[in-house]
Amino acid sequence: MDKVTDIEEAIGNHARWMSLLRNAILQAPPTVDVSEVQAEDQCEFGKWLHGSRLSGEDRASAIYEEVNRLHADFHKLAAQVVELAASGKPRDAYDLLYGEYITMSGRLAIAMRAWQDKLKGTP
């Protein structure tokens, strides 16, 4: 597959995290492992982002740096949602999920779309 398609798949996969996190809040205690959620290099996109398919030139680009940073922040917030749910604070978990997390998720998706546009040569 090409990089544009890889990024498209990642956008879809990360959109599904919302459902995963909602379910984690509803379960008492959550069945999701916080360390797995926080490991930004273990999801499929993280493996791709840190794997061998991207060149040194790709990794040196400003858009890669931004996506990498936002992706790590996305996973930190997701882990915080699970931690709050696990500590018996579902209201706080929902507030984070539907506040800062949604904002971060949107910022990551926008940055990933910008990367796609750059790869396609779209202005």
CSV table of N, CA, C and O in Angstrom, one decimal:
chain,number,residue,atom,x,y,z
A,1,MET,N,0.8,-1.2,0.0
A,1,MET,CA,0.0,0.0,0.0
A,1,MET,C,0.9,1.2,0.0
A,1,MET,O,2.0,1.2,0.4
A,2,ASP,N,0.3,2.3,-0.4
A,2,ASP,CA,1.0,3.6,-0.4
A,2,ASP,C,0.7,4.4,0.9
A,2,ASP,O,-0.1,4.0,1.7
A,3,LYS,N,1.5,5.4,1.1
A,3,LYS,CA,1.4,6.2,2.3
A,3,LYS,C,0.1,6.8,2.5
A,3,LYS,O,-0.5,6.9,3.6
A,4,VAL,N,-0.5,7.3,1.4
A,4,VAL,CA,-1.8,8.0,1.5
A,4,VAL,C,-2.9,7.0,2.0
A,4,VAL,O,-3.7,7.3,2.9
A,5,THR,N,-2.9,5.8,1.5
A,5,THR,CA,-3.8,4.8,1.9
A,5,THR,C,-3.5,4.4,3.4
A,5,THR,O,-4.5,4.2,4.2
A,6,ASP,N,-2.3,4.3,3.7
A,6,ASP,CA,-1.9,3.9,5.1
A,6,ASP,C,-2.5,5.0,6.1
A,6,ASP,O,-3.0,4.6,7.1
A,7,ILE,N,-2.3,6.2,5.7
A,7,ILE,CA,-2.8,7.3,6.6
A,7,ILE,C,-4.4,7.2,6.7
A,7,ILE,O,-5.0,7.4,7.7
A,8,GLU,N,-5.0,7.0,5.5
A,8,GLU,CA,-6.5,6.9,5.5
A,8,GLU,C,-7.0,5.8,6.4
A,8,GLU,O,-7.9,6.0,7.2
A,9,GLU,N,-6.3,4.6,6.4
A,9,GLU,CA,-6.7,3.5,7.3
A,9,GLU,C,-6.5,3.9,8.7
A,9,GLU,O,-7.3,3.6,9.6
A,10,ALA,N,-5.4,4.6,9.0
A,10,ALA,CA,-5.1,5.1,10.4
A,10,ALA,C,-6.2,6.0,10.9
A,10,ALA,O,-6.6,6.0,12.1
A,11,ILE,N,-6.7,6.9,10.0
A,11,ILE,CA,-7.7,7.9,10.5
A,11,ILE,C,-9.0,7.1,10.9
A,11,ILE,O,-9.5,7.3,11.9
A,12,GLY,N,-9.3,6.1,10.1
A,12,GLY,CA,-10.5,5.2,10.4
A,12,GLY,C,-10.2,4.4,11.7
A,12,GLY,O,-11.1,4.4,12.5
A,13,ASN,N,-9.1,3.9,11.8
A,13,ASN,CA,-8.8,3.1,13.1
A,13,ASN,C,-8.8,3.9,14.3
A,13,ASN,O,-9.3,3.5,15.3
A,14,HIS,N,-8.3,5.2,14.2
A,14,HIS,CA,-8.3,6.0,15.4
A,14,HIS,C,-9.7,6.6,15.7
A,14,HIS,O,-10.0,6.8,16.9
A,15,ALA,N,-10.5,6.7,14.7
A,15,ALA,CA,-11.9,7.1,15.0
A,15,ALA,C,-12.6,6.0,15.8
A,15,ALA,O,-13.5,6.3,16.7
A,16,ARG,N,-12.2,4.7,15.6
A,16,ARG,CA,-12.9,3.7,16.4
A,16,ARG,C,-12.4,3.7,17.9
A,16,ARG,O,-13.1,3.0,18.7
A,17,TRP,N,-11.4,4.4,18.2
A,17,TRP,CA,-11.0,4.5,19.6
A,17,TRP,C,-12.0,5.1,20.5
A,17,TRP,O,-12.2,4.8,21.7
A,18,MET,N,-12.8,6.0,19.9
A,18,MET,CA,-13.9,6.6,20.7
A,18,MET,C,-14.8,5.6,21.3
A,18,MET,O,-15.2,5.6,22.4
A,19,SER,N,-15.2,4.6,20.5
A,19,SER,CA,-16.1,3.5,20.9
A,19,SER,C,-15.4,2.7,22.0
A,19,SER,O,-16.0,2.3,23.0
A,20,LEU,N,-14.1,2.4,21.7
A,20,LEU,CA,-13.3,1.6,22.7
A,20,LEU,C,-13.3,2.3,24.1
A,20,LEU,O,-13.5,1.7,25.1
A,21,LEU,N,-13.1,3.6,24.0
A,21,LEU,CA,-13.0,4.3,25.3
A,21,LEU,C,-14.3,4.5,26.0
A,21,LEU,O,-14.4,4.4,27.2
A,22,ARG,N,-15.4,4.7,25.2
A,22,ARG,CA,-16.7,4.7,25.8
A,22,ARG,C,-17.0,3.4,26.5
A,22,ARG,O,-17.5,3.4,27.6
A,23,ASN,N,-16.7,2.3,25.8
A,23,ASN,CA,-16.9,1.0,26.5
A,23,ASN,C,-16.1,0.8,27.7
A,23,ASN,O,-16.5,0.2,28.7
A,24,ALA,N,-14.9,1.3,27.7
A,24,ALA,CA,-14.0,1.2,28.9
A,24,ALA,C,-14.6,2.0,30.1
A,24,ALA,O,-14.5,1.5,31.2
A,25,ILE,N,-15.3,3.1,29.8
A,25,ILE,CA,-15.9,3.9,30.9
A,25,ILE,C,-17.1,3.1,31.4
A,25,ILE,O,-17.4,3.1,32.6
A,26,LEU,N,-17.9,2.4,30.5
A,26,LEU,CA,-19.1,1.7,30.9
A,26,LEU,C,-18.8,0.5,31.7
A,26,LEU,O,-19.6,0.0,32.5
A,27,GLN,N,-17.6,-0.1,31.5
A,27,GLN,CA,-17.2,-1.4,32.2
A,27,GLN,C,-16.6,-1.0,33.5
A,27,GLN,O,-15.9,-0.1,33.6
A,28,ALA,N,-17.0,-1.8,34.5
A,28,ALA,CA,-16.4,-1.5,35.8
A,28,ALA,C,-15.8,-2.8,36.4
A,28,ALA,O,-16.5,-3.7,36.7
A,29,PRO,N,-14.5,-2.9,36.5
A,29,PRO,CA,-13.5,-2.0,36.0
A,29,PRO,C,-13.3,-2.2,34.5
A,29,PRO,O,-13.7,-3.3,33.9
A,30,PRO,N,-12.6,-1.3,33.8
A,30,PRO,CA,-12.4,-1.4,32.3
A,30,PRO,C,-11.5,-2.7,32.1
A,30,PRO,O,-10.7,-3.0,32.8
A,31,THR,N,-11.8,-3.3,30.9
A,31,THR,CA,-11.0,-4.5,30.5
A,31,THR,C,-9.9,-4.1,29.6
A,31,THR,O,-9.1,-4.9,29.2
A,32,VAL,N,-9.7,-2.8,29.4
A,32,VAL,CA,-8.6,-2.3,28.6
A,32,VAL,C,-7.5,-2.0,29.4
A,32,VAL,O,-7.6,-1.4,30.5
A,33,ASP,N,-6.3,-2.4,29.0
A,33,ASP,CA,-5.0,-2.1,29.8
A,33,ASP,C,-4.5,-0.7,29.5
A,33,ASP,O,-4.3,-0.4,28.3
A,34,VAL,N,-4.3,0.1,30.5
A,34,VAL,CA,-3.9,1.5,30.3
A,34,VAL,C,-2.6,1.5,29.6
A,34,VAL,O,-2.4,2.4,28.7
A,35,SER,N,-1.6,0.7,29.9
A,35,SER,CA,-0.3,0.7,29.3
A,35,SER,C,-0.4,0.4,27.8
A,35,SER,O,0.3,1.0,27.0
A,36,GLU,N,-1.3,-0.5,27.4
A,36,GLU,CA,-1.5,-0.8,26.0
A,36,GLU,C,-2.1,0.4,25.3
A,36,GLU,O,-1.7,0.7,24.2
A,37,VAL,N,-3.0,1.1,25.9
A,37,VAL,CA,-3.7,2.3,25.3
A,37,VAL,C,-2.6,3.4,25.2
A,37,VAL,O,-2.6,4.1,24.1
A,38,GLN,N,-1.8,3.6,26.1
A,38,GLN,CA,-0.8,4.6,26.1
A,38,GLN,C,0.4,4.4,25.2
A,38,GLN,O,1.0,5.3,24.7
A,39,ALA,N,0.6,3.1,24.8
A,39,ALA,CA,1.7,2.8,23.9
A,39,ALA,C,1.4,3.2,22.5
A,39,ALA,O,0.9,2.5,21.7
A,40,GLU,N,1.8,4.4,22.2
A,40,GLU,CA,1.5,5.0,20.9
A,40,GLU,C,2.3,4.3,19.7
A,40,GLU,O,2.0,4.5,18.6
A,41,ASP,N,3.2,3.5,20.0
A,41,ASP,CA,4.0,2.8,19.0
A,41,ASP,C,3.5,1.4,18.8
A,41,ASP,O,4.1,0.6,18.0
A,42,GLN,N,2.4,1.0,19.4
A,42,GLN,CA,1.9,-0.4,19.3
A,42,GLN,C,0.6,-0.5,18.5
A,42,GLN,O,0.2,-1.6,18.1
A,43,CYS,N,-0.1,0.6,18.3
A,43,CYS,CA,-1.3,0.5,17.4
A,43,CYS,C,-0.8,0.4,16.0
A,43,CYS,O,0.4,0.6,15.7
A,44,GLU,N,-1.6,0.0,15.1
A,44,GLU,CA,-1.2,-0.2,13.7
A,44,GLU,C,-0.5,1.0,13.1
A,44,GLU,O,0.5,0.9,12.5
A,45,PHE,N,-1.1,2.2,13.3
A,45,PHE,CA,-0.6,3.4,12.8
A,45,PHE,C,0.8,3.7,13.5
A,45,PHE,O,1.7,4.1,12.8
A,46,GLY,N,0.8,3.5,14.8
A,46,GLY,CA,2.1,3.8,15.5
A,46,GLY,C,3.2,2.9,15.0
A,46,GLY,O,4.4,3.3,14.8
A,47,LYS,N,2.9,1.6,14.7
A,47,LYS,CA,3.9,0.7,14.1
A,47,LYS,C,4.4,1.2,12.8
A,47,LYS,O,5.6,1.2,12.5
A,48,TRP,N,3.4,1.7,12.0
A,48,TRP,CA,3.8,2.2,10.7
A,48,TRP,C,4.6,3.5,10.8
A,48,TRP,O,5.6,3.7,10.2
A,49,LEU,N,4.1,4.4,11.7
A,49,LEU,CA,4.8,5.7,11.9
A,49,LEU,C,6.2,5.5,12.4
A,49,LEU,O,7.1,6.3,12.0
A,50,HIS,N,6.5,4.5,13.2
A,50,HIS,CA,7.8,4.3,13.7
A,50,HIS,C,8.6,3.2,13.0
A,50,HIS,O,9.7,2.8,13.4
A,51,GLY,N,7.9,2.5,12.0
A,51,GLY,CA,8.5,1.4,11.3
A,51,GLY,C,9.4,1.8,10.2
A,51,GLY,O,9.8,2.9,10.0
A,52,SER,N,9.8,0.8,9.4
A,52,SER,CA,10.8,0.9,8.4
A,52,SER,C,10.2,1.5,7.0
A,52,SER,O,11.0,1.7,6.1
A,53,ARG,N,8.9,1.6,6.9
A,53,ARG,CA,8.3,2.0,5.6
A,53,ARG,C,8.5,3.5,5.3
A,53,ARG,O,8.4,3.9,4.2
A,54,LEU,N,8.8,4.3,6.4
A,54,LEU,CA,9.0,5.7,6.2
A,54,LEU,C,10.5,6.0,6.1
A,54,LEU,O,11.3,5.4,6.8
A,55,SER,N,10.8,6.8,5.1
A,55,SER,CA,12.2,7.2,4.9
A,55,SER,C,12.7,8.2,6.0
A,55,SER,O,11.9,8.8,6.7
A,56,GLY,N,14.0,8.4,6.0
A,56,GLY,CA,14.6,9.4,6.8
A,56,GLY,C,14.1,10.8,6.4
A,56,GLY,O,13.8,11.7,7.3
A,57,GLU,N,13.9,11.0,5.1
A,57,GLU,CA,13.3,12.3,4.6
A,57,GLU,C,11.9,12.5,5.2
A,57,GLU,O,11.5,13.6,5.6
A,58,ASP,N,11.1,11.4,5.1
A,58,ASP,CA,9.7,11.5,5.7
A,58,ASP,C,9.8,11.9,7.1
A,58,ASP,O,9.0,12.8,7.6
A,59,ARG,N,10.6,11.3,7.9
A,59,ARG,CA,10.7,11.5,9.4
A,59,ARG,C,11.3,12.9,9.7
A,59,ARG,O,11.0,13.4,10.8
A,60,ALA,N,12.0,13.5,8.7
A,60,ALA,CA,12.6,14.8,9.0
A,60,ALA,C,11.6,15.9,8.6
A,60,ALA,O,11.9,17.1,8.9
A,61,SER,N,10.5,15.6,8.0
A,61,SER,CA,9.5,16.6,7.6
A,61,SER,C,8.7,17.2,8.8
A,61,SER,O,8.5,16.5,9.8
A,62,ALA,N,8.3,18.4,8.7
A,62,ALA,CA,7.6,19.1,9.8
A,62,ALA,C,6.2,18.4,10.0
A,62,ALA,O,5.8,18.3,11.1
A,63,ILE,N,5.6,17.9,8.9
A,63,ILE,CA,4.3,17.3,9.0
A,63,ILE,C,4.4,16.0,9.8
A,63,ILE,O,3.6,15.6,10.6
A,64,TYR,N,5.5,15.2,9.5
A,64,TYR,CA,5.7,14.0,10.3
A,64,TYR,C,5.9,14.3,11.8
A,64,TYR,O,5.3,13.6,12.6
A,65,GLU,N,6.7,15.3,12.1
A,65,GLU,CA,6.9,15.7,13.5
A,65,GLU,C,5.6,16.0,14.1
A,65,GLU,O,5.4,15.7,15.3
A,66,GLU,N,4.8,16.8,13.4
A,66,GLU,CA,3.5,17.2,14.0
A,66,GLU,C,2.6,16.0,14.3
A,66,GLU,O,2.0,15.9,15.3
A,67,VAL,N,2.5,15.2,13.2
A,67,VAL,CA,1.6,14.0,13.4
A,67,VAL,C,2.1,13.1,14.5
A,67,VAL,O,1.4,12.6,15.3
A,68,ASN,N,3.4,12.9,14.5
A,68,ASN,CA,4.0,12.0,15.6
A,68,ASN,C,3.7,12.6,17.0
A,68,ASN,O,3.3,11.8,17.9
A,69,ARG,N,3.9,13.9,17.2
A,69,ARG,CA,3.6,14.5,18.5
A,69,ARG,C,2.1,14.4,18.8
A,69,ARG,O,1.7,14.0,19.9
A,70,LEU,N,1.2,14.7,17.9
A,70,LEU,CA,-0.2,14.7,18.1
A,70,LEU,C,-0.7,13.2,18.4
A,70,LEU,O,-1.5,13.0,19.2
A,71,HIS,N,-0.1,12.3,17.7
A,71,HIS,CA,-0.4,10.9,17.9
A,71,HIS,C,0.0,10.4,19.3
A,71,HIS,O,-0.8,9.7,19.9
A,72,ALA,N,1.1,10.8,19.8
A,72,ALA,CA,1.6,10.5,21.1
A,72,ALA,C,0.6,11.1,22.1
A,72,ALA,O,0.2,10.5,23.1
A,73,ASP,N,0.2,12.4,21.9
A,73,ASP,CA,-0.7,13.1,22.8
A,73,ASP,C,-2.1,12.4,22.8
A,73,ASP,O,-2.7,12.3,23.9
A,74,PHE,N,-2.5,12.0,21.6
A,74,PHE,CA,-3.8,11.3,21.5
A,74,PHE,C,-3.8,10.0,22.4
A,74,PHE,O,-4.7,9.8,23.1
A,75,HIS,N,-2.7,9.3,22.4
A,75,HIS,CA,-2.6,8.1,23.2
A,75,HIS,C,-2.5,8.4,24.7
A,75,HIS,O,-3.1,7.7,25.5
A,76,LYS,N,-1.8,9.4,25.0
A,76,LYS,CA,-1.8,9.8,26.5
A,76,LYS,C,-3.2,10.2,27.0
A,76,LYS,O,-3.5,9.8,28.1
A,77,LEU,N,-3.9,10.9,26.2
A,77,LEU,CA,-5.3,11.3,26.6
A,77,LEU,C,-6.2,10.1,26.7
A,77,LEU,O,-7.0,9.9,27.6
A,78,ALA,N,-6.0,9.2,25.7
A,78,ALA,CA,-6.8,8.0,25.8
A,78,ALA,C,-6.5,7.2,27.0
A,78,ALA,O,-7.4,6.6,27.7
A,79,ALA,N,-5.3,7.1,27.4
A,79,ALA,CA,-4.9,6.4,28.6
A,79,ALA,C,-5.4,7.1,29.8
A,79,ALA,O,-5.9,6.4,30.8
A,80,GLN,N,-5.5,8.4,29.8
A,80,GLN,CA,-6.0,9.1,31.0
A,80,GLN,C,-7.5,8.8,31.1
A,80,GLN,O,-8.0,8.7,32.3
A,81,VAL,N,-8.2,8.7,30.0
A,81,VAL,CA,-9.7,8.3,30.1
A,81,VAL,C,-9.8,7.0,30.7
A,81,VAL,O,-10.6,6.8,31.7
A,82,VAL,N,-9.0,6.0,30.3
A,82,VAL,CA,-9.1,4.7,30.9
A,82,VAL,C,-8.7,4.7,32.4
A,82,VAL,O,-9.4,4.1,33.2
A,83,GLU,N,-7.7,5.4,32.7
A,83,GLU,CA,-7.3,5.6,34.1
A,83,GLU,C,-8.4,6.1,35.0
A,83,GLU,O,-8.6,5.6,36.1
A,84,LEU,N,-9.0,7.2,34.5
A,84,LEU,CA,-10.1,7.8,35.3
A,84,LEU,C,-11.3,6.8,35.5
A,84,LEU,O,-11.8,6.6,36.6
A,85,ALA,N,-11.6,6.0,34.4
A,85,ALA,CA,-12.7,5.0,34.5
A,85,ALA,C,-12.3,3.9,35.5
A,85,ALA,O,-13.1,3.5,36.3
A,86,ALA,N,-11.0,3.5,35.4
A,86,ALA,CA,-10.6,2.4,36.3
A,86,ALA,C,-10.5,2.9,37.8
A,86,ALA,O,-10.7,2.1,38.7
A,87,SER,N,-10.4,4.2,38.0
A,87,SER,CA,-10.3,4.7,39.4
A,87,SER,C,-11.7,5.1,39.9
A,87,SER,O,-11.8,5.8,41.0
A,88,GLY,N,-12.7,4.7,39.2
A,88,GLY,CA,-14.1,4.9,39.7
A,88,GLY,C,-14.5,6.4,39.5
A,88,GLY,O,-15.4,6.9,40.2
A,89,LYS,N,-14.0,7.0,38.4
A,89,LYS,CA,-14.4,8.4,38.1
A,89,LYS,C,-15.0,8.5,36.7
A,89,LYS,O,-14.4,9.1,35.8
A,90,PRO,N,-16.1,7.8,36.5
A,90,PRO,CA,-16.6,7.8,35.1
A,90,PRO,C,-17.0,9.1,34.6
A,90,PRO,O,-16.9,9.4,33.4
A,91,ARG,N,-17.5,10.0,35.5
A,91,ARG,CA,-17.9,11.3,35.1
A,91,ARG,C,-16.7,12.1,34.6
A,91,ARG,O,-16.8,12.8,33.5
A,92,ASP,N,-15.6,12.0,35.3
A,92,ASP,CA,-14.4,12.7,34.9
A,92,ASP,C,-13.9,12.1,33.6
A,92,ASP,O,-13.4,12.8,32.7
A,93,ALA,N,-14.0,10.8,33.4
A,93,ALA,CA,-13.6,10.1,32.2
A,93,ALA,C,-14.4,10.6,31.0
A,93,ALA,O,-13.9,10.9,29.9
A,94,TYR,N,-15.7,10.7,31.2
A,94,TYR,CA,-16.6,11.2,30.1
A,94,TYR,C,-16.3,12.7,29.8
A,94,TYR,O,-16.2,13.1,28.6
A,95,ASP,N,-16.0,13.5,30.8
A,95,ASP,CA,-15.7,14.9,30.6
A,95,ASP,C,-14.4,15.0,29.7
A,95,ASP,O,-14.3,15.8,28.8
A,96,LEU,N,-13.4,14.2,30.0
A,96,LEU,CA,-12.2,14.2,29.3
A,96,LEU,C,-12.4,13.7,27.9
A,96,LEU,O,-11.9,14.2,26.9
A,97,LEU,N,-13.2,12.6,27.8
A,97,LEU,CA,-13.4,12.0,26.5
A,97,LEU,C,-14.1,12.9,25.5
A,97,LEU,O,-13.7,13.1,24.4
A,98,TYR,N,-15.2,13.6,26.0
A,98,TYR,CA,-16.0,14.5,25.2
A,98,TYR,C,-15.5,15.9,25.2
A,98,TYR,O,-16.1,16.8,24.6
A,99,GLY,N,-14.4,16.2,25.8
A,99,GLY,CA,-13.8,17.5,25.8
A,99,GLY,C,-12.4,17.5,25.1
A,99,GLY,O,-12.3,17.5,23.9
A,100,GLU,N,-11.4,17.4,25.9
A,100,GLU,CA,-10.0,17.5,25.4
A,100,GLU,C,-9.7,16.3,24.4
A,100,GLU,O,-9.0,16.6,23.4
A,101,TYR,N,-10.2,15.1,24.7
A,101,TYR,CA,-9.9,14.0,23.8
A,101,TYR,C,-10.4,14.2,22.4
A,101,TYR,O,-9.7,14.0,21.4
A,102,ILE,N,-11.7,14.6,22.3
A,102,ILE,CA,-12.3,14.9,21.0
A,102,ILE,C,-11.5,16.0,20.3
A,102,ILE,O,-11.3,15.8,19.1
A,103,THR,N,-11.1,17.0,21.0
A,103,THR,CA,-10.4,18.1,20.3
A,103,THR,C,-9.0,17.5,19.8
A,103,THR,O,-8.7,17.8,18.7
A,104,MET,N,-8.4,16.7,20.6
A,104,MET,CA,-7.1,16.2,20.2
A,104,MET,C,-7.3,15.2,19.0
A,104,MET,O,-6.5,15.2,18.1
A,105,SER,N,-8.3,14.4,19.1
A,105,SER,CA,-8.6,13.5,18.0
A,105,SER,C,-8.8,14.3,16.7
A,105,SER,O,-8.3,13.9,15.6
A,106,GLY,N,-9.5,15.3,16.8
A,106,GLY,CA,-9.8,16.2,15.6
A,106,GLY,C,-8.5,16.8,15.1
A,106,GLY,O,-8.3,16.8,13.8
A,107,ARG,N,-7.7,17.3,16.0
A,107,ARG,CA,-6.4,17.9,15.5
A,107,ARG,C,-5.5,16.9,14.9
A,107,ARG,O,-4.8,17.2,13.9
A,108,LEU,N,-5.5,15.7,15.4
A,108,LEU,CA,-4.7,14.6,14.8
A,108,LEU,C,-5.2,14.3,13.4
A,108,LEU,O,-4.5,14.1,12.4
A,109,ALA,N,-6.5,14.1,13.3
A,109,ALA,CA,-7.1,13.8,11.9
A,109,ALA,C,-6.8,14.9,10.9
A,109,ALA,O,-6.5,14.6,9.8
A,110,ILE,N,-6.9,16.2,11.3
A,110,ILE,CA,-6.6,17.3,10.4
A,110,ILE,C,-5.1,17.2,10.0
A,110,ILE,O,-4.8,17.4,8.8
A,111,ALA,N,-4.2,17.0,10.9
A,111,ALA,CA,-2.8,16.9,10.6
A,111,ALA,C,-2.6,15.7,9.6
A,111,ALA,O,-1.8,15.8,8.7
A,112,MET,N,-3.2,14.6,9.9
A,112,MET,CA,-3.1,13.4,9.0
A,112,MET,C,-3.6,13.7,7.6
A,112,MET,O,-3.0,13.3,6.6
A,113,ARG,N,-4.7,14.4,7.5
A,113,ARG,CA,-5.3,14.8,6.2
A,113,ARG,C,-4.3,15.8,5.5
A,113,ARG,O,-4.1,15.7,4.3
A,114,ALA,N,-3.7,16.7,6.2
A,114,ALA,CA,-2.7,17.6,5.7
A,114,ALA,C,-1.5,16.8,5.1
A,114,ALA,O,-1.0,17.1,4.0
A,115,TRP,N,-1.1,15.8,5.8
A,115,TRP,CA,0.0,14.9,5.4
A,115,TRP,C,-0.4,14.2,4.1
A,115,TRP,O,0.4,14.2,3.1
A,116,GLN,N,-1.6,13.7,4.0
A,116,GLN,CA,-2.1,13.1,2.8
A,116,GLN,C,-2.0,14.1,1.6
A,116,GLN,O,-1.6,13.7,0.6
A,117,ASP,N,-2.6,15.3,1.9
A,117,ASP,CA,-2.6,16.3,0.8
A,117,ASP,C,-1.2,16.6,0.3
A,117,ASP,O,-0.9,16.7,-0.9
A,118,LYS,N,-0.2,16.7,1.3
A,118,LYS,CA,1.2,16.9,0.9
A,118,LYS,C,1.7,15.8,0.0
A,118,LYS,O,2.4,16.0,-1.0
A,119,LEU,N,1.4,14.5,0.4
A,119,LEU,CA,1.9,13.4,-0.3
A,119,LEU,C,1.2,13.3,-1.7
A,119,LEU,O,1.9,12.9,-2.7
A,120,LYS,N,0.0,13.8,-1.8
A,120,LYS,CA,-0.7,13.8,-3.1
A,120,LYS,C,-0.3,15.0,-4.0
A,120,LYS,O,-0.6,15.1,-5.2
A,121,GLY,N,0.4,16.0,-3.3
A,121,GLY,CA,0.8,17.2,-4.1
A,121,GLY,C,-0.3,18.2,-4.1
A,121,GLY,O,-0.3,19.1,-5.0
A,122,THR,N,-1.3,18.0,-3.3
A,122,THR,CA,-2.5,19.0,-3.2
A,122,THR,C,-2.0,20.2,-2.4
A,122,THR,O,-1.5,20.1,-1.4
A,123,PRO,N,-2.3,21.4,-3.0
A,123,PRO,CA,-1.9,22.6,-2.3
A,123,PRO,C,-2.7,22.8,-1.0
A,123,PRO,O,-3.7,22.4,-0.7
